[in-house]
Short mmCIF file of C-alpha atoms and ligand atoms in Angstrom, two decimals:
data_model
loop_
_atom_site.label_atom_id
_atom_site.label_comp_id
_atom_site.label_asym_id
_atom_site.label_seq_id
_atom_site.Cartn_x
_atom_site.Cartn_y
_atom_site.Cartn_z
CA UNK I 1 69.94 97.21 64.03
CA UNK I 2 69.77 93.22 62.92
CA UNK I 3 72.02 91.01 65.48
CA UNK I 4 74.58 90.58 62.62
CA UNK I 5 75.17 94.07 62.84
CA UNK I 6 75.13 94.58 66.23
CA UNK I 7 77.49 91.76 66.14
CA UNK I 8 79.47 92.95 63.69
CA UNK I 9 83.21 92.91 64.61
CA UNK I 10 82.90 91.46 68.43
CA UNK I 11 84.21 88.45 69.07
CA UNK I 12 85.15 86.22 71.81
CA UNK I 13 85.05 82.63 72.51
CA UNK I 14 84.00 83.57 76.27
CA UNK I 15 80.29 82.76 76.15
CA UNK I 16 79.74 85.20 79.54
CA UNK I 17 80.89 88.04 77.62
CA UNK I 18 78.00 87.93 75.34
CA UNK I 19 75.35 88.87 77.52
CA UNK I 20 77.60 92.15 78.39
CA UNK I 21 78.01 92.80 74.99
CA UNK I 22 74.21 92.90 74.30
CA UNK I 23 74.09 95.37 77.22
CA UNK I 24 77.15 97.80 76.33
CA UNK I 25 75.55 98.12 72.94
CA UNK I 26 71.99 98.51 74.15
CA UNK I 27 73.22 101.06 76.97
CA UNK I 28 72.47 98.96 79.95
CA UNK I 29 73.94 99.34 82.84
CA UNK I 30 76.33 96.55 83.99
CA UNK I 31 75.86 94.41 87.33
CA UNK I 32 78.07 93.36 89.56
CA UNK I 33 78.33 89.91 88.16
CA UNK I 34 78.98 91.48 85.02
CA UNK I 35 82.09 93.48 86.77
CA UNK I 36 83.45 90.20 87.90
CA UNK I 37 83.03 88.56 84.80
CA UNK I 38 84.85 91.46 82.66
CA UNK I 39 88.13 90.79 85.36
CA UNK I 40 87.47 87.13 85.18
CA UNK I 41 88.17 86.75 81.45
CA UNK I 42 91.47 85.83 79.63
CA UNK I 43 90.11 87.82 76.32
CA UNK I 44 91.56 91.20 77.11
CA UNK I 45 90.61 91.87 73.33
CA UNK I 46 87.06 91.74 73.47
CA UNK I 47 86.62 94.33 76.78
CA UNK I 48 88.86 96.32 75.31
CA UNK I 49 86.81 96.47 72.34
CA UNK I 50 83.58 96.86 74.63
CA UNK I 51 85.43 99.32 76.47
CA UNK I 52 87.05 101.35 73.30
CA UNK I 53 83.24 101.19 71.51
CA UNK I 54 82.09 103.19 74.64
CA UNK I 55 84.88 105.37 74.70
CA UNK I 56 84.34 106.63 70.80
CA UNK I 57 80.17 106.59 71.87
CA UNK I 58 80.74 109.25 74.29
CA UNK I 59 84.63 111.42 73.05
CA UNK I 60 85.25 109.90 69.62
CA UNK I 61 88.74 110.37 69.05
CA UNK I 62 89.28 113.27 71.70
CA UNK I 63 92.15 112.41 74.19
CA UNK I 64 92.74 115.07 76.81
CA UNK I 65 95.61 116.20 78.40
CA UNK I 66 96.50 119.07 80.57
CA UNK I 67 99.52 121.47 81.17
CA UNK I 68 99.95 121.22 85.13
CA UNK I 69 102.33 121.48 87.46
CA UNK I 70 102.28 119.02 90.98
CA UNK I 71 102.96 120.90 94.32
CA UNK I 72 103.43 118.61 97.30
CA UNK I 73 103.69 121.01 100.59
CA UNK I 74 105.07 118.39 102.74
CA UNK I 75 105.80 114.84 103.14
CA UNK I 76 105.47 114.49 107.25
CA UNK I 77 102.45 112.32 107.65
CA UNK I 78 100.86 111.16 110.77
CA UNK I 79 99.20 107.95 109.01
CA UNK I 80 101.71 105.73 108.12
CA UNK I 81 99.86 103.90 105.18
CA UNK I 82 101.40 100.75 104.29
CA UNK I 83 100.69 101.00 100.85
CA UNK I 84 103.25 104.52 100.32
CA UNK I 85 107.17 105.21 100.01
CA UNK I 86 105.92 109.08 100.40
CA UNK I 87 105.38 110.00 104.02
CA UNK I 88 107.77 110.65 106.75
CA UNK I 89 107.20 111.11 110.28
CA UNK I 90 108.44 114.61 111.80
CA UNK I 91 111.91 113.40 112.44
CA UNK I 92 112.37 110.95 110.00
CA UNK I 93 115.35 111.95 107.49
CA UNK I 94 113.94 113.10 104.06
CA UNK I 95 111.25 114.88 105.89
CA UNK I 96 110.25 118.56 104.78
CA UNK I 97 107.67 120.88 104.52
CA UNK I 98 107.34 124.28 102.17
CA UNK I 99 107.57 127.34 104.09
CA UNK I 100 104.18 128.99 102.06
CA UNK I 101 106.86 131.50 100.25
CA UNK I 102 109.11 128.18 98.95
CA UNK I 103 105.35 126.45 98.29
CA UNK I 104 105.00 129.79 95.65
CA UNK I 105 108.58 129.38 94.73
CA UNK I 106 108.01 126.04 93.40
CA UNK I 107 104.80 126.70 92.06
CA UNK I 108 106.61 129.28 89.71
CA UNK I 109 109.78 127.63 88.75
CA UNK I 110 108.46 125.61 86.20
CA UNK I 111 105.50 128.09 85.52
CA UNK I 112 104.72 129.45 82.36
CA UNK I 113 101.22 130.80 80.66
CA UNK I 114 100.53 127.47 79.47
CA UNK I 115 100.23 125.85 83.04
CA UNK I 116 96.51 125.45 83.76
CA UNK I 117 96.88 123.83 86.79
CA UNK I 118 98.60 123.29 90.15
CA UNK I 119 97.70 119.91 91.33
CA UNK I 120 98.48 120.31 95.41
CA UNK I 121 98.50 116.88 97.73
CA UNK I 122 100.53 116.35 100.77
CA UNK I 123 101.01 114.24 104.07
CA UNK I 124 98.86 114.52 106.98
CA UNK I 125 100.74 117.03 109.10
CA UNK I 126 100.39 117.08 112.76
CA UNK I 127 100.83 120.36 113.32
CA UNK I 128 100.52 123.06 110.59
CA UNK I 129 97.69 124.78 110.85
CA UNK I 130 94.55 125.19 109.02
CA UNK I 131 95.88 128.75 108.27
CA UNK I 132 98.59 127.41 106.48
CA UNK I 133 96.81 125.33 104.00
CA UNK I 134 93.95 128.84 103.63
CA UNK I 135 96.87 130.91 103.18
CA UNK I 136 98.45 128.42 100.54
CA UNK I 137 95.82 128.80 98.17
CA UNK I 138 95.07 132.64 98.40
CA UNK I 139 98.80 133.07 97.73
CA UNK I 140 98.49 131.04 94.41
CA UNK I 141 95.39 132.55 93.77
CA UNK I 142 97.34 136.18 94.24
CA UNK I 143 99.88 135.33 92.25
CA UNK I 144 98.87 132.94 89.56
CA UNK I 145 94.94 133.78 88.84
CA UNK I 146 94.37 132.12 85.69
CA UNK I 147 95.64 128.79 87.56
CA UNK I 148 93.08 126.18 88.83
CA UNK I 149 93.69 125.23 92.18
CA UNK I 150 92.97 121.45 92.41
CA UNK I 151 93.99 120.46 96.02
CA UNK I 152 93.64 118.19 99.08
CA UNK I 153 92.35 114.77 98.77
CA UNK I 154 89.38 113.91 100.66
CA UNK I 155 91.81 112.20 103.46
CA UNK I 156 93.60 115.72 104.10
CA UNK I 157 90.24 117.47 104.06
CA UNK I 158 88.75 115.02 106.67
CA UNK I 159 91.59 115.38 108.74
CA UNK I 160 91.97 119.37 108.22
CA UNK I 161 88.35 119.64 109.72
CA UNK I 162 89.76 117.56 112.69
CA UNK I 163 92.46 119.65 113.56
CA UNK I 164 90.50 123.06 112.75
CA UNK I 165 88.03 121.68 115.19
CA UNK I 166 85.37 122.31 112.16
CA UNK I 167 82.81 120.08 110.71
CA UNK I 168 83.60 119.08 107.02
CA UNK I 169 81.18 121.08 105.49
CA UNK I 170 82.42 124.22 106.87
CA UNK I 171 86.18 123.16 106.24
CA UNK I 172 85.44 122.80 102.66
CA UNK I 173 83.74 125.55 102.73
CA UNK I 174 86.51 127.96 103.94
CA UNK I 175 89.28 126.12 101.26
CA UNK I 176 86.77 127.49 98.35
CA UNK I 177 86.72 130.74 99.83
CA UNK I 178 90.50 130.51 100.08
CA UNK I 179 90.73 129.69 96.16
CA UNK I 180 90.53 125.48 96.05
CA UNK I 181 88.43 125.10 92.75
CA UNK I 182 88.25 121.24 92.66
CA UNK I 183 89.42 118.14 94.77
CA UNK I 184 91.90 115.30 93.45
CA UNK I 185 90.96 111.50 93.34
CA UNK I 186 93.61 110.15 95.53
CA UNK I 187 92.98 108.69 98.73
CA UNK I 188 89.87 106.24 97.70
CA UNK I 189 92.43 103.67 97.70
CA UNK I 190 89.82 100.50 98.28
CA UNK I 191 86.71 101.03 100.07
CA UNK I 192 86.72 97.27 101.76
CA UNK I 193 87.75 97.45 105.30
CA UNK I 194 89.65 94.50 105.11
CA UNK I 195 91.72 95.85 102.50
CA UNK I 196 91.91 98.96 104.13
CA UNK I 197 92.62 97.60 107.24
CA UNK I 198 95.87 96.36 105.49
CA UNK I 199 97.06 98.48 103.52
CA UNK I 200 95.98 102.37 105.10
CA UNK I 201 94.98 101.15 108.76
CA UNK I 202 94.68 105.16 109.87
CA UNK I 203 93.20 106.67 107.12
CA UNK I 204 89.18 107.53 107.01
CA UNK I 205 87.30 104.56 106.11
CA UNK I 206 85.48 104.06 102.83
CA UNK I 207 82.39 105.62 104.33
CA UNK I 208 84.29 108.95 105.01
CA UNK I 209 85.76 109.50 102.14
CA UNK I 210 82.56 109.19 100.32
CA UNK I 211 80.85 111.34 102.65
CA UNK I 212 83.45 114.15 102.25
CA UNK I 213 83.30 114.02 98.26
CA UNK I 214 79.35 113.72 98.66
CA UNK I 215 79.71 117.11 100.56
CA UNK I 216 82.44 118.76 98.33
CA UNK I 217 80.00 117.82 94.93
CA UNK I 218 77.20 119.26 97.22
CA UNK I 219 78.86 122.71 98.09
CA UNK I 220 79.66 123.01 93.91
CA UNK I 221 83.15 121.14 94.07
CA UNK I 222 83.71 119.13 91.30
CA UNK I 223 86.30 116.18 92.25
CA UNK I 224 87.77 113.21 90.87
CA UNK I 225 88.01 109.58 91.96
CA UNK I 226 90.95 106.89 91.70
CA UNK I 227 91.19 102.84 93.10
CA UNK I 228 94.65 102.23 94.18
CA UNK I 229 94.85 98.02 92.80
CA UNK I 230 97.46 95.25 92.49
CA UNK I 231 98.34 95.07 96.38
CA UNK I 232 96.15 92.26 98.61
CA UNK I 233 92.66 93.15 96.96
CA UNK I 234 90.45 90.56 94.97
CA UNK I 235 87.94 91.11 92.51
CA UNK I 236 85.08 91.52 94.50
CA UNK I 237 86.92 94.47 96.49
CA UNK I 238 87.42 96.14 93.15
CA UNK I 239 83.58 95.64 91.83
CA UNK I 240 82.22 96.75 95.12
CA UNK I 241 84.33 99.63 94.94
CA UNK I 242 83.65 101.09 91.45
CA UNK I 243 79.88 100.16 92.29
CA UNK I 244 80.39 102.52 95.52
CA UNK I 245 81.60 105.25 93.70
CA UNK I 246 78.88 105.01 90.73
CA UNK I 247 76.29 105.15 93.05
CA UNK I 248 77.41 108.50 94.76
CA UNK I 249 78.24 109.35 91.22
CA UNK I 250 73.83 108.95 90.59
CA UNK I 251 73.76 111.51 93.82
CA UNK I 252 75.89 113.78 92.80
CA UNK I 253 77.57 114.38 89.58
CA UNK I 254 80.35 115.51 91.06
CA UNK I 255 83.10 113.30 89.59
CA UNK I 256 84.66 114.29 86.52
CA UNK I 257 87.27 111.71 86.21
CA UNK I 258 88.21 108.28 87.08
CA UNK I 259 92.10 107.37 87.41
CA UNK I 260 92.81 103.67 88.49
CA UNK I 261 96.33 103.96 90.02
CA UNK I 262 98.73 100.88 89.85
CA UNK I 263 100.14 99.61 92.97
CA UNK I 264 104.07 100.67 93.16
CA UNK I 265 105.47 98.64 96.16
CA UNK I 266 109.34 99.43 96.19
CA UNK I 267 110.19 100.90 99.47
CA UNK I 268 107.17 100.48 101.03
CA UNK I 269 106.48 98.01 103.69
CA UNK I 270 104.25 96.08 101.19
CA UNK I 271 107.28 95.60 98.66
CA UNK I 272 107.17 91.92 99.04
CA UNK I 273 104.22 92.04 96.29
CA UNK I 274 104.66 91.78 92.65
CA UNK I 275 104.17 94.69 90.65
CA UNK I 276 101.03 95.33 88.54
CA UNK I 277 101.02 93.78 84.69
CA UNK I 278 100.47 95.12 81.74
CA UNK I 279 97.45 93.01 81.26
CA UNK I 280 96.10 94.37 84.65
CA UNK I 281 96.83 97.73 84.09
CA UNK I 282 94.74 97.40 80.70
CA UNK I 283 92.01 95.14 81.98
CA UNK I 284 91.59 98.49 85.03
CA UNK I 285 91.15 100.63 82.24
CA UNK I 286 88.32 98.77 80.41
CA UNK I 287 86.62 97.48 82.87
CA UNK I 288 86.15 101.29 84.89
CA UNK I 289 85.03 102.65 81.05
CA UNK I 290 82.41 100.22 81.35
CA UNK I 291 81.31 99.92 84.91
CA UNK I 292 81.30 103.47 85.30
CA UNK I 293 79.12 104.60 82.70
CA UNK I 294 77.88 108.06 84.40
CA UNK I 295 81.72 108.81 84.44
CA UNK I 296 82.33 111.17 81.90
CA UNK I 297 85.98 110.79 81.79
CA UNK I 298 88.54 107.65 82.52
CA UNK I 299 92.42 109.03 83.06
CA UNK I 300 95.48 106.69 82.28
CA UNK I 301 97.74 108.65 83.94
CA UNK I 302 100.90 108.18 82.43
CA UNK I 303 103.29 108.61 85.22
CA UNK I 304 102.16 105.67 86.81
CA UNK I 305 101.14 103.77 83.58
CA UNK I 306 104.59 104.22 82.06
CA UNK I 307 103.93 106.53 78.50
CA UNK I 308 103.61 103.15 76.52
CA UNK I 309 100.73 101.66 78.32
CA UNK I 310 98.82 104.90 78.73
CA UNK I 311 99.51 105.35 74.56
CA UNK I 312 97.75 101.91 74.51
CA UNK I 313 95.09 102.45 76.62
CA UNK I 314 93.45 105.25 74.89
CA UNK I 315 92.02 102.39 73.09
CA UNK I 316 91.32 100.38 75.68
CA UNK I 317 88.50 102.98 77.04
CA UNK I 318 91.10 106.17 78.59
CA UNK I 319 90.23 109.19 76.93
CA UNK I 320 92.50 110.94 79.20
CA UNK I 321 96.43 111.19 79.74
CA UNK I 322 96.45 113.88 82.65
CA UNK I 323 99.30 116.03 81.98
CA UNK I 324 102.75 117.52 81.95
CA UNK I 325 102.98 117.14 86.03
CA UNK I 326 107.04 118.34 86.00
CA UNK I 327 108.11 117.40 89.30
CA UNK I 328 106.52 113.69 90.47
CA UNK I 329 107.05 112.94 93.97
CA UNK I 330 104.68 110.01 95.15
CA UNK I 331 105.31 107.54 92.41
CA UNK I 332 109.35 108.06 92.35
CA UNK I 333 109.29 107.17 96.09
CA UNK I 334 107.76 104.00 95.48
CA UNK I 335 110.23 103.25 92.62
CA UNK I 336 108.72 104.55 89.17
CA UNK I 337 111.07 104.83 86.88
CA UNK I 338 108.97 107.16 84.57
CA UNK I 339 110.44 110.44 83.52
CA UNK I 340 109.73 113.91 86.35
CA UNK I 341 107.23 115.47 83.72
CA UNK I 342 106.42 115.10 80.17
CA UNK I 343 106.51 118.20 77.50
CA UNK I 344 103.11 118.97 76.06
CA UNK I 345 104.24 118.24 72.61
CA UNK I 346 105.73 114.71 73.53
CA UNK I 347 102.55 114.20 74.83
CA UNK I 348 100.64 114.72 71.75
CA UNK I 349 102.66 112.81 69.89
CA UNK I 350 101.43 109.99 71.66
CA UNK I 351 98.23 110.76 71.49
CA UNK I 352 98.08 111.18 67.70
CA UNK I 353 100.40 107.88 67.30
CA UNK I 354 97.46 106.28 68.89
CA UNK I 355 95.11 107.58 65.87
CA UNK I 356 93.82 109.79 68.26
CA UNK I 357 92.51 113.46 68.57
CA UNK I 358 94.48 115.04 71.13
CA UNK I 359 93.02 118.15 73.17
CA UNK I 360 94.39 120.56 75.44
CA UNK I 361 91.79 120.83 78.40
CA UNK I 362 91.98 123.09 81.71
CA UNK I 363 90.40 121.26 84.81
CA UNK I 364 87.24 121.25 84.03
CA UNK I 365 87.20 120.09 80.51
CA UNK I 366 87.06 123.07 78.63
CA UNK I 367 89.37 123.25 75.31
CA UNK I 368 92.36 125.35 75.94
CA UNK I 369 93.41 127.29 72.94
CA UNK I 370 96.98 128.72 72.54
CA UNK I 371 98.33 131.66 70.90
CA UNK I 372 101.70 131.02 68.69
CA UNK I 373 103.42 133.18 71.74
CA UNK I 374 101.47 130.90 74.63
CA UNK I 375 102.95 127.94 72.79
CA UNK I 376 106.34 129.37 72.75
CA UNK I 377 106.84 129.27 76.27
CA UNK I 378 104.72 125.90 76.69
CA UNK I 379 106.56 123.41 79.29
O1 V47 Q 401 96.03 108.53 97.18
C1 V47 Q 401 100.42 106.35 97.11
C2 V47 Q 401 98.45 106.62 95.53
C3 V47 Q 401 97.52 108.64 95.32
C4 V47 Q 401 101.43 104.73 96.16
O2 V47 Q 401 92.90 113.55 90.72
C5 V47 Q 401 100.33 105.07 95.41
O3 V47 Q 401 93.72 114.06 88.78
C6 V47 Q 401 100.85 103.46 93.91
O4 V47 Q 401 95.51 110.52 93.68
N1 V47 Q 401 101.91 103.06 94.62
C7 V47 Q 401 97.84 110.08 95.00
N2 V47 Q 401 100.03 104.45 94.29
C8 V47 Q 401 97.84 110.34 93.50
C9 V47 Q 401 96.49 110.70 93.00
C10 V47 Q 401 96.33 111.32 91.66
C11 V47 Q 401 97.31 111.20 90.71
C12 V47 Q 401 97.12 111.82 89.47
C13 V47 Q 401 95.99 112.54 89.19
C14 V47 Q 401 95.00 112.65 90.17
C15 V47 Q 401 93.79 113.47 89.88
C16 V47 Q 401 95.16 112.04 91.40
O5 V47 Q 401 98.63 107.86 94.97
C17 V47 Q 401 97.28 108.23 96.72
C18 V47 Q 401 97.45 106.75 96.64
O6 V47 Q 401 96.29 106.12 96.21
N3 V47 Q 401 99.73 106.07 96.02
N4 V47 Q 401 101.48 105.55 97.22
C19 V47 Q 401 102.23 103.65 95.76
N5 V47 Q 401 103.28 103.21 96.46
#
């Protein structure tokens, strides 16, 4: 390929993005310096056109989506994370927690054939027992079969070996047995301690949580990954996190997806900050297509995106949307004003709008494929 060609089309007037754009065409891994540069930059255009080249290199015009449905057992939470609207100690009002038959109940109102996928996080409970959280997924396993059970962030897991008196191996262990077929992203948060320190003081550190997905990819758990940014975190806390996860990512292969998650800060005891921008949210997008490059999937999830930024970020380097979620709980606490759920064919729309391919997938990123009657009774 002559330089004109490899050239061809790329253009910025930001001489350090040159360099980068020799390597994203040649394959190269980026450095760290690269990272910072890529957040540095005012010319959103040219990483997103880095980012959207490597997007169509490795999924063309595919866009997933999924048809799930969110399950949140309770909301009583021992760690009192600055950074969420969500948890509630014991007492507090607007505390609750699903007796296991109205955790099935809510799994099937809602439920049709076309859900894939019960995505299942919760607080940090101080006293339901291990049992519970076993007997939770057999149930849906019981009941709902075809349904992937993707549940308990590494933070739960950590702390459900602590309270089952088990190491995490073992706990993981037993929650596979018990029907858990992957593990969400959430809970990565940042991996800096000084960020941490701020904004989830009780939670593991960045350490554990790496550990515990390190041992979930090793026991044949396939998981996913997220960075929670726009609070008190700089650039450097954002490289040396994606860098963090990449590196386990070399170990393991365990990830499947990466979801950057946009601060929310209404009604949480951080909600002096300023909410996320569209140019951030964008610029997160791009800039985890391209750092992560043994990543094979980067999720804009719209819920947290809003619809319109997620449409525009599928080409910005998401090839993902997540999915039809129904009933959000996490988000809406911290003041998202984004609709409960999102029909599959709504979603679609989108997707094609944005000249894009879109593709039912179940969890693990096999094509789903609908007969006219499994359609009819979509959500
Ligand atoms: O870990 C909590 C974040 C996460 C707030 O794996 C907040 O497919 C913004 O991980 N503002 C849970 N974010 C959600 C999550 C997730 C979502 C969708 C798909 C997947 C997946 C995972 O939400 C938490 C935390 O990082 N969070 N509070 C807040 N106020």
């Amino acid at each position: 390929m002559s330089d004109l060609d490899r050239h061809h089309s790329f253009q910025t007037d930001d001489a350090r993005l040159w360099p980068i754009h020799g390597k994203v065409m040649d394959g190269e891994r980026l450095s760290a310096e690269d990272a910072l540069a890529l957040y540095r930059t005012g010319d959103l255009l040219a990483v997103g056109w880095m980012a959207n080249h490597v997007r169509e290199r490795m999924h063309g015009d595919k866009t997933y989506f999924n048809v799930n449905r969110h399950i949140n057992p309770t909301n009583v939470c021992v760690a009192a994370c600055r950074l969420c609207a969500f948890g509630r100690k014991k007492d507090a009002p607007g505390a609750y927690t699903m007796a296991l038959e109205q955790a099935f109940e809510t799994a099937a109102s809602g439920y049709t054939e076309a859900v894939t996928e019960f995505h299942i996080v919760g607080g940090l409970h101080p006293d339901l027992p291990f049992q519970y959280f076993l007997e939770l997924c057999a149930g849906l396993k019981e009941r709902f079969p075809q349904v992937h059970v993707k549940a308990f962030t590494m933070v739960e897991v950590a702390y459900l070996s602590k309270r089952a008196k088990l190491s995490i191996r073992e706990t993981l262990q037993q929650l596979k047995a018990s029907g858990v077929d992957s593990l969400p992203g959430g809970g990565a948060e940042i991996f800096a301690d000084r960020v941490r320190h701020i904004i989830c003081d009780h939670k593991i550190d960045g350490d554990q949580w790496l550990d515990t997905a390190r041992l979930a990819h090793q026991i044949g758990l396939k998981s996913n990954a997220t960075m929670l940014y726009g609070h008190v975190e700089n650039d450097e806390d954002r490289v040396d996190h994606l860098l963090k996860l990449r590196g386990l990512q070399d170990e393991t292969g365990g990830f499947q997806t990466f979801i950057p998650l946009a601060f929310h800060p209404d009604n949480t005891p951080l909600q002096h900050l300023p909410k996320t921008t569209g140019m951030l949210d964008i610029k997160q997008i791009a800039v985890s297509r391209l750092v992560l490059d043994n990543f094979p999937h980067i999720k804009s999830y719209w819920q947290m995106m809003t619809a319109k930024i997620a449409q525009i970020s599928l080409r910005f380097g998401a090839d993902d949307m997540d999915g039809t979620v129904i009933e959000e709980k996490i988000y809406h606490d911290a003041g998202a004003t984004t609709p409960q759920g999102m029909r599959r064919q709504e979603l679609e729309r989108l997707i094609r709008a944005a000249g894009r391919e879109p593709i039912e997938r179940d969890t693990l990123y096999r094509p789903v494929t609908r007969t006219e009657m499994s359609l009819m009774v979509s959500v």
